[in-house]
């Protein structure tokens, strides 16, 4: 089976509406999709997140897509930024609607954006930045607030990588926290031109029996399910033969591909 568990609408930094993504998913033969628009951050408004005021519109759009595409399974989810001082907010948000899936992500180290501009990375201590990012990622895993963690090695986006990096502490946190990790084809469309996470990372995850979800991180309908053949090939090379699927936050596993 093929499931795309990561997509955005025009209410945030995406384009179009859930029905438009559902149409492409149907054409491409996907079995299931899950919308994961950017959740409100709680204490600050941004241009790229939902607001509390339009959260209901978002949920209504997803339900409308379910009505229009009865042969495609469409799930209701959110992508939620992890901030260690906002755990109560994330908890509250999780109770507002009957979400199927909460995808956690780290886009910020404090106020410093990890994935906005390549220039932000110039003259940075790469070992230190990567360590800080994965420290937060580890905390997100430990929090048990998330079903899966998005684009695991996002700091590689602009090709600023340390020569070596030990992913094992981060993966042990995921294993202990009991969540899944995302295999994201978005990296293929970014300067790094590589799926998130790297093969080395995914092999370790497989050894630790950490489940995976698939996501295109589509911001336009045309990217729904993009490059999933490459994601399937990578996952299989690393030893995976199943994908995680979520219904009302409960996980089960389905055959991959
Ligand atoms: Zn993200
Ligand atoms: Zn996203």
PDB file of C-alpha atoms and ligand atoms in Angstrom:
ATOM      1  CA  UNK A   1       0.000   0.000   0.000  1.00  0.00           C
ATOM      2  CA  UNK A   2       1.041   3.605  -0.518  1.00  0.00           C
ATOM      3  CA  UNK A   3       0.089   6.255   2.007  1.00  0.00           C
ATOM      4  CA  UNK A   4       1.036   9.924   1.839  1.00  0.00           C
ATOM      5  CA  UNK A   5       0.919  11.322   5.352  1.00  0.00           C
ATOM      6  CA  UNK A   6       2.191  14.865   4.870  1.00  0.00           C
ATOM      7  CA  UNK A   7       0.545  17.687   2.902  1.00  0.00           C
ATOM      8  CA  UNK A   8      -0.336  21.370   3.241  1.00  0.00           C
ATOM      9  CA  UNK A   9      -3.152  23.593   1.986  1.00  0.00           C
ATOM     10  CA  UNK A  10      -3.510  27.249   1.013  1.00  0.00           C
ATOM     11  CA  UNK A  11      -4.585  28.078   4.561  1.00  0.00           C
ATOM     12  CA  UNK A  12      -0.868  27.903   5.387  1.00  0.00           C
ATOM     13  CA  UNK A  13       2.159  27.879   3.083  1.00  0.00           C
ATOM     14  CA  UNK A  14       0.627  25.373   0.664  1.00  0.00           C
ATOM     15  CA  UNK A  15      -1.666  25.977  -2.289  1.00  0.00           C
ATOM     16  CA  UNK A  16      -5.162  24.762  -3.181  1.00  0.00           C
ATOM     17  CA  UNK A  17      -7.497  22.690  -1.036  1.00  0.00           C
ATOM     18  CA  UNK A  18      -7.725  19.083   0.165  1.00  0.00           C
ATOM     19  CA  UNK A  19     -10.044  18.061  -2.711  1.00  0.00           C
ATOM     20  CA  UNK A  20      -7.290  19.056  -5.176  1.00  0.00           C
ATOM     21  CA  UNK A  21      -4.741  16.831  -3.429  1.00  0.00           C
ATOM     22  CA  UNK A  22      -7.280  14.003  -3.192  1.00  0.00           C
ATOM     23  CA  UNK A  23      -7.816  14.176  -6.949  1.00  0.00           C
ATOM     24  CA  UNK A  24      -4.079  13.745  -7.649  1.00  0.00           C
ATOM     25  CA  UNK A  25      -3.798  10.977  -5.035  1.00  0.00           C
ATOM     26  CA  UNK A  26      -6.605   9.091  -6.768  1.00  0.00           C
ATOM     27  CA  UNK A  27      -4.990   9.517 -10.182  1.00  0.00           C
ATOM     28  CA  UNK A  28      -1.680   8.212  -8.809  1.00  0.00           C
ATOM     29  CA  UNK A  29      -3.278   5.189  -7.171  1.00  0.00           C
ATOM     30  CA  UNK A  30      -2.454   6.051  -3.572  1.00  0.00           C
ATOM     31  CA  UNK A  31      -4.464   4.093  -1.011  1.00  0.00           C
ATOM     32  CA  UNK A  32      -4.627   6.752   1.636  1.00  0.00           C
ATOM     33  CA  UNK A  33      -3.624  10.347   2.353  1.00  0.00           C
ATOM     34  CA  UNK A  34      -3.467  12.396   5.515  1.00  0.00           C
ATOM     35  CA  UNK A  35      -3.524  16.193   5.693  1.00  0.00           C
ATOM     36  CA  UNK A  36      -1.013  17.691   8.095  1.00  0.00           C
ATOM     37  CA  UNK A  37      -1.257  21.420   7.819  1.00  0.00           C
ATOM     38  CA  UNK A  38       0.903  23.542  10.139  1.00  0.00           C
ATOM     39  CA  UNK A  39      -0.755  23.853  13.536  1.00  0.00           C
ATOM     40  CA  UNK A  40      -1.166  27.204  15.265  1.00  0.00           C
ATOM     41  CA  UNK A  41       1.883  27.828  17.440  1.00  0.00           C
ATOM     42  CA  UNK A  42      -0.117  28.973  20.445  1.00  0.00           C
ATOM     43  CA  UNK A  43       1.551  32.203  21.382  1.00  0.00           C
ATOM     44  CA  UNK A  44       2.581  33.724  18.082  1.00  0.00           C
ATOM     45  CA  UNK A  45       0.977  34.212  14.705  1.00  0.00           C
ATOM     46  CA  UNK A  46       2.958  33.385  11.611  1.00  0.00           C
ATOM     47  CA  UNK A  47       2.130  33.425   7.921  1.00  0.00           C
ATOM     48  CA  UNK A  48       2.779  29.733   7.545  1.00  0.00           C
ATOM     49  CA  UNK A  49       0.596  28.253  10.265  1.00  0.00           C
ATOM     50  CA  UNK A  50      -3.138  27.832  10.717  1.00  0.00           C
ATOM     51  CA  UNK A  51      -4.775  30.187  13.193  1.00  0.00           C
ATOM     52  CA  UNK A  52      -7.306  29.118  15.782  1.00  0.00           C
ATOM     53  CA  UNK A  53      -9.841  31.066  13.699  1.00  0.00           C
ATOM     54  CA  UNK A  54      -9.296  29.026  10.530  1.00  0.00           C
ATOM     55  CA  UNK A  55      -8.736  25.630  12.134  1.00  0.00           C
ATOM     56  CA  UNK A  56     -12.414  24.847  11.679  1.00  0.00           C
ATOM     57  CA  UNK A  57     -12.250  25.733   7.976  1.00  0.00           C
ATOM     58  CA  UNK A  58      -9.311  23.358   7.598  1.00  0.00           C
ATOM     59  CA  UNK A  59     -11.123  20.486   9.291  1.00  0.00           C
ATOM     60  CA  UNK A  60     -14.239  21.209   7.199  1.00  0.00           C
ATOM     61  CA  UNK A  61     -12.180  21.068   3.992  1.00  0.00           C
ATOM     62  CA  UNK A  62     -10.767  17.674   4.926  1.00  0.00           C
ATOM     63  CA  UNK A  63     -14.262  16.329   5.671  1.00  0.00           C
ATOM     64  CA  UNK A  64     -15.446  17.737   2.322  1.00  0.00           C
ATOM     65  CA  UNK A  65     -12.644  15.863   0.530  1.00  0.00           C
ATOM     66  CA  UNK A  66     -13.732  12.673   2.337  1.00  0.00           C
ATOM     67  CA  UNK A  67     -17.269  13.210   1.010  1.00  0.00           C
ATOM     68  CA  UNK A  68     -16.135  13.871  -2.557  1.00  0.00           C
ATOM     69  CA  UNK A  69     -13.631  10.996  -2.720  1.00  0.00           C
ATOM     70  CA  UNK A  70     -15.298   8.072  -0.929  1.00  0.00           C
ATOM     71  CA  UNK A  71     -12.931   5.553  -2.543  1.00  0.00           C
ATOM     72  CA  UNK A  72      -9.828   7.187  -1.103  1.00  0.00           C
ATOM     73  CA  UNK A  73      -9.129   6.986   2.618  1.00  0.00           C
ATOM     74  CA  UNK A  74      -8.485  10.539   3.823  1.00  0.00           C
ATOM     75  CA  UNK A  75      -7.228  11.204   7.317  1.00  0.00           C
ATOM     76  CA  UNK A  76      -7.249  14.330   9.435  1.00  0.00           C
ATOM     77  CA  UNK A  77      -3.917  15.367  10.859  1.00  0.00           C
ATOM     78  CA  UNK A  78      -1.670  18.237  11.843  1.00  0.00           C
ATOM     79  CA  UNK A  79       2.025  19.024  11.659  1.00  0.00           C
ATOM     80  CA  UNK A  80       2.915  20.469  15.032  1.00  0.00           C
ATOM     81  CA  UNK A  81       6.133  22.324  15.838  1.00  0.00           C
ATOM     82  CA  UNK A  82       7.847  21.081  18.956  1.00  0.00           C
ATOM     83  CA  UNK A  83       8.770  23.769  21.468  1.00  0.00           C
ATOM     84  CA  UNK A  84       9.806  22.464  24.869  1.00  0.00           C
ATOM     85  CA  UNK A  85       8.041  25.342  26.652  1.00  0.00           C
ATOM     86  CA  UNK A  86       4.738  24.712  24.888  1.00  0.00           C
ATOM     87  CA  UNK A  87       3.907  21.133  25.746  1.00  0.00           C
ATOM     88  CA  UNK A  88       0.611  22.124  27.389  1.00  0.00           C
ATOM     89  CA  UNK A  89      -0.454  23.891  24.219  1.00  0.00           C
ATOM     90  CA  UNK A  90       0.340  20.866  22.048  1.00  0.00           C
ATOM     91  CA  UNK A  91      -1.637  18.716  24.456  1.00  0.00           C
ATOM     92  CA  UNK A  92      -4.596  21.105  24.297  1.00  0.00           C
ATOM     93  CA  UNK A  93      -4.437  21.247  20.509  1.00  0.00           C
ATOM     94  CA  UNK A  94      -4.517  17.446  20.352  1.00  0.00           C
ATOM     95  CA  UNK A  95      -7.915  17.481  22.057  1.00  0.00           C
ATOM     96  CA  UNK A  96      -9.587  20.117  19.863  1.00  0.00           C
ATOM     97  CA  UNK A  97     -10.622  17.806  17.001  1.00  0.00           C
ATOM     98  CA  UNK A  98     -10.677  14.039  16.433  1.00  0.00           C
ATOM     99  CA  UNK A  99      -7.251  14.000  14.781  1.00  0.00           C
ATOM    100  CA  UNK A 100      -6.091  10.758  13.229  1.00  0.00           C
ATOM    101  CA  UNK A 101      -2.456  11.743  13.255  1.00  0.00           C
ATOM    102  CA  UNK A 102      -0.158  14.280  14.868  1.00  0.00           C
ATOM    103  CA  UNK A 103       3.145  14.725  13.068  1.00  0.00           C
ATOM    104  CA  UNK A 104       5.842  16.393  15.157  1.00  0.00           C
ATOM    105  CA  UNK A 105       8.561  18.551  13.704  1.00  0.00           C
ATOM    106  CA  UNK A 106      11.469  20.721  14.694  1.00  0.00           C
ATOM    107  CA  UNK A 107      11.870  23.753  12.423  1.00  0.00           C
ATOM    108  CA  UNK A 108      13.469  26.035  15.014  1.00  0.00           C
ATOM    109  CA  UNK A 109      16.382  25.963  17.406  1.00  0.00           C
ATOM    110  CA  UNK A 110      15.080  28.672  19.735  1.00  0.00           C
ATOM    111  CA  UNK A 111      14.257  31.473  17.298  1.00  0.00           C
ATOM    112  CA  UNK A 112      16.788  30.293  14.747  1.00  0.00           C
ATOM    113  CA  UNK A 113      15.091  28.704  11.703  1.00  0.00           C
ATOM    114  CA  UNK A 114      16.645  25.435  10.554  1.00  0.00           C
ATOM    115  CA  UNK A 115      15.157  25.279   7.062  1.00  0.00           C
ATOM    116  CA  UNK A 116      14.372  28.833   5.897  1.00  0.00           C
ATOM    117  CA  UNK A 117      17.527  30.216   4.226  1.00  0.00           C
ATOM    118  CA  UNK A 118      20.865  28.737   3.255  1.00  0.00           C
ATOM    119  CA  UNK A 119      22.466  32.001   4.452  1.00  0.00           C
ATOM    120  CA  UNK A 120      21.405  31.248   8.027  1.00  0.00           C
ATOM    121  CA  UNK A 121      23.814  28.310   7.911  1.00  0.00           C
ATOM    122  CA  UNK A 122      26.889  30.240   6.799  1.00  0.00           C
ATOM    123  CA  UNK A 123      29.652  30.464   9.419  1.00  0.00           C
ATOM    124  CA  UNK A 124      27.746  28.217  11.807  1.00  0.00           C
ATOM    125  CA  UNK A 125      29.427  25.526  13.864  1.00  0.00           C
ATOM    126  CA  UNK A 126      27.831  22.550  12.084  1.00  0.00           C
ATOM    127  CA  UNK A 127      28.505  19.989  14.806  1.00  0.00           C
ATOM    128  CA  UNK A 128      26.911  22.268  17.355  1.00  0.00           C
ATOM    129  CA  UNK A 129      23.869  23.179  15.215  1.00  0.00           C
ATOM    130  CA  UNK A 130      23.165  19.554  14.338  1.00  0.00           C
ATOM    131  CA  UNK A 131      23.556  18.477  17.948  1.00  0.00           C
ATOM    132  CA  UNK A 132      21.150  21.179  19.120  1.00  0.00           C
ATOM    133  CA  UNK A 133      18.613  20.195  16.483  1.00  0.00           C
ATOM    134  CA  UNK A 134      18.741  16.515  17.432  1.00  0.00           C
ATOM    135  CA  UNK A 135      18.607  17.358  21.157  1.00  0.00           C
ATOM    136  CA  UNK A 136      15.231  18.985  20.462  1.00  0.00           C
ATOM    137  CA  UNK A 137      14.203  16.112  18.234  1.00  0.00           C
ATOM    138  CA  UNK A 138      15.027  13.726  21.080  1.00  0.00           C
ATOM    139  CA  UNK A 139      12.888  15.767  23.459  1.00  0.00           C
ATOM    140  CA  UNK A 140      10.047  15.669  20.921  1.00  0.00           C
ATOM    141  CA  UNK A 141      10.347  11.871  20.799  1.00  0.00           C
ATOM    142  CA  UNK A 142      10.358  11.606  24.591  1.00  0.00           C
ATOM    143  CA  UNK A 143       7.303  13.852  24.926  1.00  0.00           C
ATOM    144  CA  UNK A 144       4.995  11.117  23.548  1.00  0.00           C
ATOM    145  CA  UNK A 145       2.905  13.896  21.986  1.00  0.00           C
ATOM    146  CA  UNK A 146       3.510  12.769  18.408  1.00  0.00           C
ATOM    147  CA  UNK A 147       2.678   9.775  16.240  1.00  0.00           C
ATOM    148  CA  UNK A 148       5.625  10.305  13.908  1.00  0.00           C
ATOM    149  CA  UNK A 149       8.493  12.776  13.542  1.00  0.00           C
ATOM    150  CA  UNK A 150       8.805  14.621  10.248  1.00  0.00           C
ATOM    151  CA  UNK A 151      11.799  14.998   7.905  1.00  0.00           C
ATOM    152  CA  UNK A 152      14.305  13.592  10.437  1.00  0.00           C
ATOM    153  CA  UNK A 153      17.583  15.038   9.182  1.00  0.00           C
ATOM    154  CA  UNK A 154      16.156  18.383   8.051  1.00  0.00           C
ATOM    155  CA  UNK A 155      19.418  20.267   8.867  1.00  0.00           C
ATOM    156  CA  UNK A 156      20.987  18.727   5.738  1.00  0.00           C
ATOM    157  CA  UNK A 157      18.552  20.692   3.520  1.00  0.00           C
ATOM    158  CA  UNK A 158      21.130  23.246   2.315  1.00  0.00           C
ATOM    159  CA  UNK A 159      24.005  20.706   2.333  1.00  0.00           C
ATOM    160  CA  UNK A 160      25.615  22.004   5.530  1.00  0.00           C
ATOM    161  CA  UNK A 161      26.525  18.753   7.262  1.00  0.00           C
ATOM    162  CA  UNK A 162      29.111  17.699   9.815  1.00  0.00           C
ATOM    163  CA  UNK A 163      31.643  15.138   8.504  1.00  0.00           C
ATOM    164  CA  UNK A 164      30.331  12.492  10.869  1.00  0.00           C
ATOM    165  CA  UNK A 165      27.279  12.439  13.083  1.00  0.00           C
ATOM    166  CA  UNK A 166      26.002   9.797  15.497  1.00  0.00           C
ATOM    167  CA  UNK A 167      22.252   9.368  15.008  1.00  0.00           C
ATOM    168  CA  UNK A 168      21.919   6.601  17.581  1.00  0.00           C
ATOM    169  CA  UNK A 169      21.024   8.715  20.661  1.00  0.00           C
ATOM    170  CA  UNK A 170      18.215  10.380  18.699  1.00  0.00           C
ATOM    171  CA  UNK A 171      16.912   7.044  17.453  1.00  0.00           C
ATOM    172  CA  UNK A 172      17.072   5.498  20.915  1.00  0.00           C
ATOM    173  CA  UNK A 173      14.827   8.345  22.115  1.00  0.00           C
ATOM    174  CA  UNK A 174      12.352   7.555  19.341  1.00  0.00           C
ATOM    175  CA  UNK A 175      12.433   3.879  20.254  1.00  0.00           C
ATOM    176  CA  UNK A 176      11.767   4.709  23.903  1.00  0.00           C
ATOM    177  CA  UNK A 177       9.088   7.295  23.087  1.00  0.00           C
ATOM    178  CA  UNK A 178       7.320   4.746  20.897  1.00  0.00           C
ATOM    179  CA  UNK A 179       6.672   6.971  17.888  1.00  0.00           C
ATOM    180  CA  UNK A 180       7.394   6.445  14.204  1.00  0.00           C
ATOM    181  CA  UNK A 181       9.668   8.452  11.919  1.00  0.00           C
ATOM    182  CA  UNK A 182       8.882   9.894   8.535  1.00  0.00           C
ATOM    183  CA  UNK A 183      10.539   9.006   5.258  1.00  0.00           C
ATOM    184  CA  UNK A 184      10.110  12.270   3.360  1.00  0.00           C
ATOM    185  CA  UNK A 185      10.600  12.696  -0.345  1.00  0.00           C
ATOM    186  CA  UNK A 186      10.625  16.500   0.092  1.00  0.00           C
ATOM    187  CA  UNK A 187      14.422  16.381   0.452  1.00  0.00           C
ATOM    188  CA  UNK A 188      14.683  15.306  -3.200  1.00  0.00           C
ATOM    189  CA  UNK A 189      13.193  18.685  -4.196  1.00  0.00           C
ATOM    190  CA  UNK A 190      15.608  20.639  -1.967  1.00  0.00           C
ATOM    191  CA  UNK A 191      19.293  21.583  -2.487  1.00  0.00           C
ATOM    192  CA  UNK A 192      20.431  18.396  -0.676  1.00  0.00           C
ATOM    193  CA  UNK A 193      18.619  16.282  -3.323  1.00  0.00           C
ATOM    194  CA  UNK A 194      18.245  13.425  -0.901  1.00  0.00           C
ATOM    195  CA  UNK A 195      15.339  11.768   0.908  1.00  0.00           C
ATOM    196  CA  UNK A 196      15.012  12.634   4.611  1.00  0.00           C
ATOM    197  CA  UNK A 197      16.477  10.706   6.414  1.00  0.00           C
ATOM    198  CA  UNK A 198      19.809   9.505   5.026  1.00  0.00           C
ATOM    199  CA  UNK A 199      20.164   5.793   4.313  1.00  0.00           C
ATOM    200  CA  UNK A 200      22.536   5.304   7.268  1.00  0.00           C
ATOM    201  CA  UNK A 201      19.891   6.797   9.569  1.00  0.00           C
ATOM    202  CA  UNK A 202      17.109   4.609   8.182  1.00  0.00           C
ATOM    203  CA  UNK A 203      19.185   1.430   8.472  1.00  0.00           C
ATOM    204  CA  UNK A 204      19.755   2.153  12.162  1.00  0.00           C
ATOM    205  CA  UNK A 205      16.040   2.885  12.603  1.00  0.00           C
ATOM    206  CA  UNK A 206      15.183  -0.477  11.047  1.00  0.00           C
ATOM    207  CA  UNK A 207      17.628  -2.283  13.352  1.00  0.00           C
ATOM    208  CA  UNK A 208      15.834  -0.636  16.284  1.00  0.00           C
ATOM    209  CA  UNK A 209      12.457  -1.691  14.829  1.00  0.00           C
ATOM    210  CA  UNK A 210      11.190   1.876  14.582  1.00  0.00           C
ATOM    211  CA  UNK A 211       8.129   2.106  12.297  1.00  0.00           C
ATOM    212  CA  UNK A 212       8.037   4.511   9.362  1.00  0.00           C
ATOM    213  CA  UNK A 213       5.460   6.751   7.728  1.00  0.00           C
ATOM    214  CA  UNK A 214       5.728   8.130   4.195  1.00  0.00           C
ATOM    215  CA  UNK A 215       5.292  11.806   3.383  1.00  0.00           C
ATOM    216  CA  UNK A 216       5.727  13.988   0.321  1.00  0.00           C
ATOM    217  CA  UNK A 217       5.329  17.238   2.313  1.00  0.00           C
ATOM    218  CA  UNK A 218       3.345  18.424  -0.715  1.00  0.00           C
ATOM    219  CA  UNK A 219       2.662  22.158  -0.829  1.00  0.00           C
ATOM    220  CA  UNK A 220       1.109  21.843  -4.295  1.00  0.00           C
ATOM    221  CA  UNK A 221      -1.281  19.044  -5.333  1.00  0.00           C
ATOM    222  CA  UNK A 222       1.147  17.864  -8.057  1.00  0.00           C
ATOM    223  CA  UNK A 223       3.625  16.782  -5.373  1.00  0.00           C
ATOM    224  CA  UNK A 224       1.204  14.346  -3.756  1.00  0.00           C
ATOM    225  CA  UNK A 225       2.979  10.984  -3.623  1.00  0.00           C
ATOM    226  CA  UNK A 226       5.994  12.509  -5.405  1.00  0.00           C
ATOM    227  CA  UNK A 227       8.950  10.143  -5.826  1.00  0.00           C
ATOM    228  CA  UNK A 228       7.355   7.423  -3.717  1.00  0.00           C
ATOM    229  CA  UNK A 229       9.020   4.822  -5.941  1.00  0.00           C
ATOM    230  CA  UNK A 230      12.368   6.095  -4.636  1.00  0.00           C
ATOM    231  CA  UNK A 231      11.110   6.082  -1.042  1.00  0.00           C
ATOM    232  CA  UNK A 232       9.888   2.486  -1.422  1.00  0.00           C
ATOM    233  CA  UNK A 233      13.256   1.435  -2.874  1.00  0.00           C
ATOM    234  CA  UNK A 234      15.161   3.113  -0.028  1.00  0.00           C
ATOM    235  CA  UNK A 235      12.914   1.654   2.672  1.00  0.00           C
ATOM    236  CA  UNK A 236      13.240  -1.839   1.178  1.00  0.00           C
ATOM    237  CA  UNK A 237      17.040  -1.529   0.953  1.00  0.00           C
ATOM    238  CA  UNK A 238      17.040  -0.728   4.653  1.00  0.00           C
ATOM    239  CA  UNK A 239      14.946  -3.815   5.393  1.00  0.00           C
ATOM    240  CA  UNK A 240      11.451  -2.357   5.771  1.00  0.00           C
ATOM    241  CA  UNK A 241       8.416  -4.138   4.374  1.00  0.00           C
ATOM    242  CA  UNK A 242       5.676  -2.273   6.283  1.00  0.00           C
ATOM    243  CA  UNK A 243       4.322   1.244   6.670  1.00  0.00           C
ATOM    244  CA  UNK A 244       2.581   2.748   9.674  1.00  0.00           C
ATOM    245  CA  UNK A 245      -0.974   4.002   9.338  1.00  0.00           C
ATOM    246  CA  UNK A 246      -3.008   5.902  11.935  1.00  0.00           C
ATOM    247  CA  UNK A 247      -6.688   6.057  12.761  1.00  0.00           C
ATOM    248  CA  UNK A 248      -7.754   8.293  15.663  1.00  0.00           C
ATOM    249  CA  UNK A 249      -4.124   8.223  16.820  1.00  0.00           C
ATOM    250  CA  UNK A 250      -3.978   4.415  16.854  1.00  0.00           C
ATOM    251  CA  UNK A 251      -1.221   2.812  14.815  1.00  0.00           C
ATOM    252  CA  UNK A 252      -1.299  -0.276  12.690  1.00  0.00           C
ATOM    253  CA  UNK A 253       1.072  -1.554  10.025  1.00  0.00           C
ATOM    254  CA  UNK A 254       0.296  -2.220   6.369  1.00  0.00           C
ATOM    255  CA  UNK A 255       2.412  -3.824   3.629  1.00  0.00           C
ATOM    256  CA  UNK A 256       4.795  -1.363   1.990  1.00  0.00           C
ATOM    257  CA  UNK A 257       4.477  -0.528  -1.704  1.00  0.00           C
TER     258      UNK A 257
HETATM  259 ZN1  LIG B   1       7.967  20.483   8.285  1.00  0.00          ZN
HETATM  260 ZN1  LIG B   2       5.265  20.021   6.236  1.00  0.00          ZN
END
